PDB file of C-alpha atoms in Angstrom:
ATOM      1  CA  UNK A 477     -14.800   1.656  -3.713  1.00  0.00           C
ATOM      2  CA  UNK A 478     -12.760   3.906  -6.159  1.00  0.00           C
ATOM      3  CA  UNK A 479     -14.688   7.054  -5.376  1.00  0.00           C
ATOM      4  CA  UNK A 480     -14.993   6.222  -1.590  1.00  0.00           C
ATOM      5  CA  UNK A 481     -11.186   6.141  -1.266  1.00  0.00           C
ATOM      6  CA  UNK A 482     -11.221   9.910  -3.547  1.00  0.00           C
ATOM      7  CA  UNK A 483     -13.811  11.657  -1.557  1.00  0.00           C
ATOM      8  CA  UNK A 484     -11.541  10.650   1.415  1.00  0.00           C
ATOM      9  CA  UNK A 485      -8.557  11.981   0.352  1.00  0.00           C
ATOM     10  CA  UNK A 486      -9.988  14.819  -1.129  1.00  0.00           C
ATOM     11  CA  UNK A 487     -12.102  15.705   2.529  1.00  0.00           C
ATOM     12  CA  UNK A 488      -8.791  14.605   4.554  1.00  0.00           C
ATOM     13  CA  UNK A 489      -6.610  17.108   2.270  1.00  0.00           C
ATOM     14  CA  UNK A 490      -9.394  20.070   2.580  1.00  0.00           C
ATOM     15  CA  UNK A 491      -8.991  19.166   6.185  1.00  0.00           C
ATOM     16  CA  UNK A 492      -5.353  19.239   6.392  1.00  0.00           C
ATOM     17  CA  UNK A 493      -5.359  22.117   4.325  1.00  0.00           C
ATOM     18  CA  UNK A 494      -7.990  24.492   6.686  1.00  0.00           C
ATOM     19  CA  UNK A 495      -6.150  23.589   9.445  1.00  0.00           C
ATOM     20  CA  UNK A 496      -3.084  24.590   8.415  1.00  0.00           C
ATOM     21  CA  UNK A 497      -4.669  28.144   6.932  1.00  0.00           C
ATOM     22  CA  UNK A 498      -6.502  28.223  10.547  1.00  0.00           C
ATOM     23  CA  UNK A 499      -3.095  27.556  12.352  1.00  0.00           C
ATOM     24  CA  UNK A 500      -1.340  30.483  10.036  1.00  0.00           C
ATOM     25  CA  UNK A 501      -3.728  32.973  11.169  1.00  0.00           C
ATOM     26  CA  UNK A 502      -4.136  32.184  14.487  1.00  0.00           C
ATOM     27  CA  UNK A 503      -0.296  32.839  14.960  1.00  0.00           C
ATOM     28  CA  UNK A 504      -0.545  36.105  13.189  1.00  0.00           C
ATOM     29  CA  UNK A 505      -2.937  37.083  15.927  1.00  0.00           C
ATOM     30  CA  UNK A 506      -0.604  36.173  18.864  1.00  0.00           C
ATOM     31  CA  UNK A 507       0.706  39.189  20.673  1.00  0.00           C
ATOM     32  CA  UNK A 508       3.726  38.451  19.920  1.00  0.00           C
ATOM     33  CA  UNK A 509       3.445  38.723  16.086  1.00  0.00           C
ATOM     34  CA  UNK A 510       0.790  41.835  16.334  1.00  0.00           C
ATOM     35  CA  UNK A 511       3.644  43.691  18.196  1.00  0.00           C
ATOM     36  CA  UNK A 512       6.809  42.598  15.051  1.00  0.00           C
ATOM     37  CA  UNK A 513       4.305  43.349  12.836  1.00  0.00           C
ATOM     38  CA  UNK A 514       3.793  47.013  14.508  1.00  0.00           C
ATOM     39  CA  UNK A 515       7.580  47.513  15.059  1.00  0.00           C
ATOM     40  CA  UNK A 516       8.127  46.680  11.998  1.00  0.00           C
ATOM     41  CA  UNK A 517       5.573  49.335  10.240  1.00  0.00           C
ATOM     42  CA  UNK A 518       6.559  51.785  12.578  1.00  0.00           C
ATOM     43  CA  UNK A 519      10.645  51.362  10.929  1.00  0.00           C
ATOM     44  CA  UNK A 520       9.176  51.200   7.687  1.00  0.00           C
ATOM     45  CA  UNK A 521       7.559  54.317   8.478  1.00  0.00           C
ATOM     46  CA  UNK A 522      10.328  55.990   9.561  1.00  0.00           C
ATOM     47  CA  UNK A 523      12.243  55.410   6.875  1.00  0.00           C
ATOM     48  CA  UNK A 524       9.822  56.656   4.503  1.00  0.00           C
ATOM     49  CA  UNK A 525       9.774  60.016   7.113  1.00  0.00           C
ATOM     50  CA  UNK A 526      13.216  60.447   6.463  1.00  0.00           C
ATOM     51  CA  UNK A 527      13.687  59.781   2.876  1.00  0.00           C
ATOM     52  CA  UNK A 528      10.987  62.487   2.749  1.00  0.00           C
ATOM     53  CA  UNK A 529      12.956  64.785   4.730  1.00  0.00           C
ATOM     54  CA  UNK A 530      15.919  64.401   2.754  1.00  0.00           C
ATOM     55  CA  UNK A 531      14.089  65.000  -0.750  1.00  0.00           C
ATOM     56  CA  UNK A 532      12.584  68.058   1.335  1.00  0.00           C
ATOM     57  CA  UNK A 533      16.300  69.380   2.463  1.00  0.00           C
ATOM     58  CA  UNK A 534      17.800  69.112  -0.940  1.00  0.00           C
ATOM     59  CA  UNK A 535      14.975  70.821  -2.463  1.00  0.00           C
ATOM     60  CA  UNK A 536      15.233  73.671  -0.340  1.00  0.00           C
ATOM     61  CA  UNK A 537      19.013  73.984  -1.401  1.00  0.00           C
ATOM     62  CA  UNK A 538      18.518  73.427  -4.824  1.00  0.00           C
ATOM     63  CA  UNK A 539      16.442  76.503  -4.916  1.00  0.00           C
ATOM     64  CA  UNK A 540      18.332  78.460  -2.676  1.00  0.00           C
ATOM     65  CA  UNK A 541      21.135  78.258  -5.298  1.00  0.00           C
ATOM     66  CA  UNK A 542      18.742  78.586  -7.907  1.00  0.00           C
ATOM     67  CA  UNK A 543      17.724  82.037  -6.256  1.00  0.00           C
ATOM     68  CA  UNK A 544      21.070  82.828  -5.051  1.00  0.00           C
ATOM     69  CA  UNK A 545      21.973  82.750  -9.001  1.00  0.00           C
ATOM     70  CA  UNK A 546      19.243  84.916  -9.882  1.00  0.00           C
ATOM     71  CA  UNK A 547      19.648  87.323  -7.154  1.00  0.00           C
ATOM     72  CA  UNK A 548      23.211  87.436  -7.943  1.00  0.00           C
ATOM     73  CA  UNK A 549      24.857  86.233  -4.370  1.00  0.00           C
ATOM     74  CA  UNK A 550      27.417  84.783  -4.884  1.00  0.00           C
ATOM     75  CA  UNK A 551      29.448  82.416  -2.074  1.00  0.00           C
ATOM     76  CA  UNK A 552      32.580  83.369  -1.240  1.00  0.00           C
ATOM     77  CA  UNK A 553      34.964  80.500  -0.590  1.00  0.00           C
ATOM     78  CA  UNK A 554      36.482  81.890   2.320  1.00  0.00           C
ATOM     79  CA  UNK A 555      33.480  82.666   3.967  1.00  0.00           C
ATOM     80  CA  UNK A 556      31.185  80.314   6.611  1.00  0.00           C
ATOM     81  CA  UNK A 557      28.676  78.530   4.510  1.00  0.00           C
ATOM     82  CA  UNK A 558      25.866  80.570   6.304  1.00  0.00           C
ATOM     83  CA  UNK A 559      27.085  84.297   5.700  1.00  0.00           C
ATOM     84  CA  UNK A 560      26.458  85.302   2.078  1.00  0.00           C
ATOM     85  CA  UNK A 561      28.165  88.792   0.773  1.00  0.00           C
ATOM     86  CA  UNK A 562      26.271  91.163  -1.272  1.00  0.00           C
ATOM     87  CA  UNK A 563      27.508  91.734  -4.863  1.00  0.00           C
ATOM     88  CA  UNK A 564      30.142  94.616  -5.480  1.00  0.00           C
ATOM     89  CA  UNK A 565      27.871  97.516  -6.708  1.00  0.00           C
ATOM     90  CA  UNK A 566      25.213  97.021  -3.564  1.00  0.00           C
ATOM     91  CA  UNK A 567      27.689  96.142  -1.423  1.00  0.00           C
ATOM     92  CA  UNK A 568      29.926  99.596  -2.255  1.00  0.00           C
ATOM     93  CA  UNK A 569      26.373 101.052  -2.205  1.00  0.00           C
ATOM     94  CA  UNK A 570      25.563  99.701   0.830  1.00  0.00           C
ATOM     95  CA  UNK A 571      28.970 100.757   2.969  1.00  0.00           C
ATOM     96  CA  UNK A 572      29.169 104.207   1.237  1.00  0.00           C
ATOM     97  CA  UNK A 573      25.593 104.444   2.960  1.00  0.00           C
ATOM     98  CA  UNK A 574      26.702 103.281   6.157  1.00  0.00           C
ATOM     99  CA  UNK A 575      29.374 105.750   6.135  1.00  0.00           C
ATOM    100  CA  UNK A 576      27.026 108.523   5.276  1.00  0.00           C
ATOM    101  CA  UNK A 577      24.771 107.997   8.062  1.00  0.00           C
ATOM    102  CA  UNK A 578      28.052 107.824  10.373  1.00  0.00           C
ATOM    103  CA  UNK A 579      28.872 110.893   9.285  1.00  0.00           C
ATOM    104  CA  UNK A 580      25.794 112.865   9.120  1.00  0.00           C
ATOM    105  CA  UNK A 581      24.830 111.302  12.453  1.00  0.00           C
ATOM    106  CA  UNK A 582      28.066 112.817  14.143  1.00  0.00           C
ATOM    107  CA  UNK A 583      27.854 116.320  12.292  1.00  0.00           C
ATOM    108  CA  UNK A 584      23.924 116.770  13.209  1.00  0.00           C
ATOM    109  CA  UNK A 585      24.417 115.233  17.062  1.00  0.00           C
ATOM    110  CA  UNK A 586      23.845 118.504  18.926  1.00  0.00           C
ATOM    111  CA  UNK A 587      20.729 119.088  16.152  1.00  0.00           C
ATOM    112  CA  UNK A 588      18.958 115.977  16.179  1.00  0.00           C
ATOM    113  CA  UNK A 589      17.317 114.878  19.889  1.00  0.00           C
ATOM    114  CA  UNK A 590      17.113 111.488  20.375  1.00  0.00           C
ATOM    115  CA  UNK A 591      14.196 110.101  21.625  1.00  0.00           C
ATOM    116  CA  UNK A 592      14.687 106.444  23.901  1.00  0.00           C
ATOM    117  CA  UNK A 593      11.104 106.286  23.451  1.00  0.00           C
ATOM    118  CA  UNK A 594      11.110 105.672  19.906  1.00  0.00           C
ATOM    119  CA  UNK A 595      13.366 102.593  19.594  1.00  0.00           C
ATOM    120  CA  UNK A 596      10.448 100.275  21.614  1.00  0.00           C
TER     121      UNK A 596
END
């Protein structure tokens, strides 16, 4: 009688048990819960997306400054964040160049033609 009475309980608890696991899945498979379970990959994904993006941006400045430094630009605080001035040697070698070619330009006008074709 002893092991009647466990072999029920033990069959009625496996029972009770599968239909419970049963039960679980089947509402993981509604539409309902395949859609959440979508969304909520999709935000997880996104997240990740922009985290990556964010590692990727402060990279990118990181060596900027890294080659700014080595290149020898230097920011000038009154300056927009996106114009960068050239040191003082190449930049005085740089406008005493411009001014050259001013110069020279004007004094050879009547010498040198100027061809529109060239410039396309």
């Amino acid at each position: 009688m002893f092991r009647r009475a466990f072999w029920f309980t033990a069959g009625a608890a496996a029972g009770v048990w599968a239909t419970t696991k049963v039960n679980r899945q089947l509402k993981k498979l509604t539409p309902e819960s395949l859609a959440a379970q979508a969304a909520d990959k999709a935000v997880e994904a996104g997240h990740r997306l922009k985290d990556f993006a964010l590692d990727v941006k402060a990279g990118m400045t990181q060596r900027e400054d890294e080659l700014n430094d080595a290149l020898g630009l230097h920011q000038d605080p009154d300056r927009p964040a996106n114009v960068t001035a050239l040191p003082g040697p190449r930049r005085l070698r740089a406008i005493e160049h411009d001014q050259h070619d001013k110069t020279t330009h004007r004094s050879n006008r009547s010498t040198v033609s100027y061809n529109r074709n060239e410039d396309h």
